[in-house]
PDB file of C-alpha atoms in Angstrom:
ATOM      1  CA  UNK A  17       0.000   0.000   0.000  1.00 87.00           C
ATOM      2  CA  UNK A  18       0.774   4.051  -0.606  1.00 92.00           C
ATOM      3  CA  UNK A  19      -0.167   6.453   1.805  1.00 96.00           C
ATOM      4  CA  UNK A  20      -0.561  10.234   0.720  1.00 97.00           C
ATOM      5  CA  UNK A  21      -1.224  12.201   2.851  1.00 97.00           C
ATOM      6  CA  UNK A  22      -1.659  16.424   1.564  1.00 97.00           C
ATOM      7  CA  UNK A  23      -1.600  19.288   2.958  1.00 97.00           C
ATOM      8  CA  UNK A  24      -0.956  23.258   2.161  1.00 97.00           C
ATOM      9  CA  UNK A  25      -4.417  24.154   1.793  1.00 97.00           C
ATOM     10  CA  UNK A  26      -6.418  27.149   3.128  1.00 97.00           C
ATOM     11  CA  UNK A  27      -8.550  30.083   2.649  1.00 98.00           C
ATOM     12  CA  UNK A  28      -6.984  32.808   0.149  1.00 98.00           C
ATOM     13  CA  UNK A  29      -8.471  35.343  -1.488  1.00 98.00           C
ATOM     14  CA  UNK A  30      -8.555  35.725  -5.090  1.00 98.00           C
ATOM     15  CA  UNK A  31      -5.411  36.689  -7.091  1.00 98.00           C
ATOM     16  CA  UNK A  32      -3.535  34.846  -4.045  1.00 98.00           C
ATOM     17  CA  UNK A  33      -1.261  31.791  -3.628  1.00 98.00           C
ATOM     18  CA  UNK A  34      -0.919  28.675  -2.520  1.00 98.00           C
ATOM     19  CA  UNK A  35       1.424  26.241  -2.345  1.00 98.00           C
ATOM     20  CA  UNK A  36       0.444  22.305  -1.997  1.00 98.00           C
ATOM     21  CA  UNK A  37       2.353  19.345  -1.198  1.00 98.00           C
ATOM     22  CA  UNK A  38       1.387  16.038  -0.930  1.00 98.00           C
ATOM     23  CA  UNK A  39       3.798  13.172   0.780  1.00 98.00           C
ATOM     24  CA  UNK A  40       4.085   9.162  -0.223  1.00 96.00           C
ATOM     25  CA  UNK A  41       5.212   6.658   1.994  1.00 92.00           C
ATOM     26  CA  UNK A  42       5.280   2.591   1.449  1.00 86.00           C
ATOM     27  CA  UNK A  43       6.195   2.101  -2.027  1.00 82.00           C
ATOM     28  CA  UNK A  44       8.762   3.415  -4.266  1.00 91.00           C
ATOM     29  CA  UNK A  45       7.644   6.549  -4.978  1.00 94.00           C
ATOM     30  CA  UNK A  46       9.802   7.341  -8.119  1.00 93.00           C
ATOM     31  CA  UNK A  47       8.106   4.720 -10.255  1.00 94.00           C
ATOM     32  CA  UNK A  48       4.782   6.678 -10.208  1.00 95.00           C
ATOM     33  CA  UNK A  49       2.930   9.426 -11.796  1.00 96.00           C
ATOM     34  CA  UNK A  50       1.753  11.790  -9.549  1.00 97.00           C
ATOM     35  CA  UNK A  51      -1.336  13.670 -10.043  1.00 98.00           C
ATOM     36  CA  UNK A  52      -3.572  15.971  -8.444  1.00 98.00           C
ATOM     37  CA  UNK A  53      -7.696  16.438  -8.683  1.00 98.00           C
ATOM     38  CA  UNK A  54     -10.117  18.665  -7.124  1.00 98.00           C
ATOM     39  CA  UNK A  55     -13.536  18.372  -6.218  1.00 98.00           C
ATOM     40  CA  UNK A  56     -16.132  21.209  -5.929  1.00 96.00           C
ATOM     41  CA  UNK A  57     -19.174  20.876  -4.014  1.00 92.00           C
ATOM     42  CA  UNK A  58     -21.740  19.634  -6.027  1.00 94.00           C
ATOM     43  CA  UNK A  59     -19.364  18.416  -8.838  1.00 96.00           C
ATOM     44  CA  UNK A  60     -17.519  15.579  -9.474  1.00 97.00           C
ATOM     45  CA  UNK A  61     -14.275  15.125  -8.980  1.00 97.00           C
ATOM     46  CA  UNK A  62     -11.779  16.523 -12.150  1.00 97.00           C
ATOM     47  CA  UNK A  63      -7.926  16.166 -13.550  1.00 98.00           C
ATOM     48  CA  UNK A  64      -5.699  18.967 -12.662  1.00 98.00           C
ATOM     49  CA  UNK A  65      -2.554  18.082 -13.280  1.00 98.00           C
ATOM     50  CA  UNK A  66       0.087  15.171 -13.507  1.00 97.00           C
ATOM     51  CA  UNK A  67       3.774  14.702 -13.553  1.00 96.00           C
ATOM     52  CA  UNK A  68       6.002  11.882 -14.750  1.00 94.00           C
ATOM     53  CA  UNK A  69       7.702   9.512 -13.130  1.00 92.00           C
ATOM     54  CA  UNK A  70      10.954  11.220 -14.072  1.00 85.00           C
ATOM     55  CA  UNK A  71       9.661  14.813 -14.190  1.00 74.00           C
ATOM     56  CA  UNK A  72      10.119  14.819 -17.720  1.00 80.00           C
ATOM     57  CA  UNK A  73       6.518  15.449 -18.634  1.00 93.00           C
ATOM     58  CA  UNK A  74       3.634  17.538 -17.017  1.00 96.00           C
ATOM     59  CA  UNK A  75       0.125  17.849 -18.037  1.00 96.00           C
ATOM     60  CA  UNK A  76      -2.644  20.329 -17.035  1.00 98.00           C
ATOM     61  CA  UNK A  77      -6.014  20.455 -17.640  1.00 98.00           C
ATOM     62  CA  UNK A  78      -7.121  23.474 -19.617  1.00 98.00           C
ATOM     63  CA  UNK A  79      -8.309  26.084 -16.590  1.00 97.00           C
ATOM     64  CA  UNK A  80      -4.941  25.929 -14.861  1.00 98.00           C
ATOM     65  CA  UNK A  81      -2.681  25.986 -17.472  1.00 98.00           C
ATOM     66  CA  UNK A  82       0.159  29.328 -16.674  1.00 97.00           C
ATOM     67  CA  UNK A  83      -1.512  29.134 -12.843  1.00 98.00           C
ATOM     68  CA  UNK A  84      -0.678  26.057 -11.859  1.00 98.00           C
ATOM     69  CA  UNK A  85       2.657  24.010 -11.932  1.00 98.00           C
ATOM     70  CA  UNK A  86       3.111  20.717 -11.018  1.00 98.00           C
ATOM     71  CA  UNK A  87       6.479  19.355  -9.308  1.00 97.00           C
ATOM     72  CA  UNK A  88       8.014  16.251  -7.312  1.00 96.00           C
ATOM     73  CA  UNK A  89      10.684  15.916  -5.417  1.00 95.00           C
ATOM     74  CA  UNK A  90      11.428  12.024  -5.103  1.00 94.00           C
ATOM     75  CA  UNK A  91      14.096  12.254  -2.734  1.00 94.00           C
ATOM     76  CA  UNK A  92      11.433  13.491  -0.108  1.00 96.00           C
ATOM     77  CA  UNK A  93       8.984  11.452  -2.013  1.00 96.00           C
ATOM     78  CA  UNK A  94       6.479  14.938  -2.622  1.00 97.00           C
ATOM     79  CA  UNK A  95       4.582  16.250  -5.370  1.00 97.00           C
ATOM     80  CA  UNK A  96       3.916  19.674  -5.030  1.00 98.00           C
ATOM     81  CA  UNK A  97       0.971  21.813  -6.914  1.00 98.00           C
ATOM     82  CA  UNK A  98       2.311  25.881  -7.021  1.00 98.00           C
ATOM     83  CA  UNK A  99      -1.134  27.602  -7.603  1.00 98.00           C
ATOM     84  CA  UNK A 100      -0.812  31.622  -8.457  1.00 98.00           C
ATOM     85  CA  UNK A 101      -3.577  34.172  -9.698  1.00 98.00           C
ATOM     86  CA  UNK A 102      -6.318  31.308  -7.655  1.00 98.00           C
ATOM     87  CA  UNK A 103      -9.869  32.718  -8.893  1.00 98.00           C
ATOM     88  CA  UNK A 104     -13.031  31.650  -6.989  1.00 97.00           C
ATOM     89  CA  UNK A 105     -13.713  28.585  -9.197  1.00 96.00           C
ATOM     90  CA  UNK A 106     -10.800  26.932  -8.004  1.00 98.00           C
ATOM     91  CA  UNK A 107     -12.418  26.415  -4.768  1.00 98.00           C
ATOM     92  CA  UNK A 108     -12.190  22.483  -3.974  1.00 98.00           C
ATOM     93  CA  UNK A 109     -10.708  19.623  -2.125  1.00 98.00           C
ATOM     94  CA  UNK A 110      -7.532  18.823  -3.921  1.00 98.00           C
ATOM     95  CA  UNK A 111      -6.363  15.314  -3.500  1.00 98.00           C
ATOM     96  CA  UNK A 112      -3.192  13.962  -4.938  1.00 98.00           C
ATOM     97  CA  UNK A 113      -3.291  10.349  -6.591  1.00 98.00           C
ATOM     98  CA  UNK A 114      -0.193   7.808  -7.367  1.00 97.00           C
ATOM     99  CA  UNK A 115      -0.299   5.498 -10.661  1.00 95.00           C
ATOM    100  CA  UNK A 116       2.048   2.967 -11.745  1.00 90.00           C
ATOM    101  CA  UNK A 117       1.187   0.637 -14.625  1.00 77.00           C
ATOM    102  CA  UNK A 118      -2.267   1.456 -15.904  1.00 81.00           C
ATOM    103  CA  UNK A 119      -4.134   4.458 -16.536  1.00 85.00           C
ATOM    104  CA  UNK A 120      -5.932   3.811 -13.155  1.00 92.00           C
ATOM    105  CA  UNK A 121      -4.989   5.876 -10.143  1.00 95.00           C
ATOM    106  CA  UNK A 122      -4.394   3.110  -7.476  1.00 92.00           C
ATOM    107  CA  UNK A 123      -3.759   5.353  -4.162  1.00 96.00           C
ATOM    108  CA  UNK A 124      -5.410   8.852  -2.995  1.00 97.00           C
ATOM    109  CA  UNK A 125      -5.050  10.755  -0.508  1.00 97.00           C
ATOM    110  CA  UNK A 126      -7.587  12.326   1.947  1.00 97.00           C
ATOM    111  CA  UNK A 127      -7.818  15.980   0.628  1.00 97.00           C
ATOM    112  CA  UNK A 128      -7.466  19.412   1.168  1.00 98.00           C
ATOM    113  CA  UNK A 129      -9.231  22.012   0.856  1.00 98.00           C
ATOM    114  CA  UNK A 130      -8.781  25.075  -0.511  1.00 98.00           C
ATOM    115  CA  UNK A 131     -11.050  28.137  -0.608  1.00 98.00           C
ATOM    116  CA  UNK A 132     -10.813  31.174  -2.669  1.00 98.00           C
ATOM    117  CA  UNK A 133     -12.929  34.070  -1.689  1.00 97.00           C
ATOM    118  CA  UNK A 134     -13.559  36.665  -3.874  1.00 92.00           C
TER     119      UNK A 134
END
């Protein structure tokens, strides 16, 4: 098993920052992609961004892209999601999710939220 466990999240007001980092333990985190999703109340939960294995490659979904940037650090086994000019919208529980093999994200963690106010 992989536990994540996140954290960095907060109430900020629009046009403001946050920084969120999410940490593995129990498996070897370098052989995963790393992503983080968000879920809005009353929505279901959506892609934001992922990272590979080997940093080489990030991906963001369309409403974050220039915000948003995606990093690990797999000596301290963290991914990190950088979040600048946050607009209401991005109000959500952000959870951070480890795949290995398929296109199936095998391990979450619990969340955390994140609150924009305008």
């Amino acid at each position: 098993q992989m536990q994540l466990v996140e954290s960095g999240g907060g109430l900020v007001q629009a046009g403001g920052s946050l920084r969120l980092s999410c940490t593995a333990s129990g498996r070897t985190f370098s052989r995963y992609v790393m992503a983080w999703f968000r879920q809005a109340p009353g929505k279901e939960r959506e892609f934001v961004a992922r990272i590979s294995q080997t940093v080489t490659n990030t991906y963001y979904t369309d409403s974050v892209k220039g915000r948003f940037t995606i990093s690990r650090d797999n000596a301290k086994n963290t991914v990190y999601l950088q979040m600048n000019g946050l607009k209401p919208e991005d109000t959500a529980v952000y959870y951070c999710a480890a795949r290995i093999d398929s296109q199936v994200y095998n391990y979450w963690g619990q969340g955390t939220q994140v609150t924009v106010s305008s």
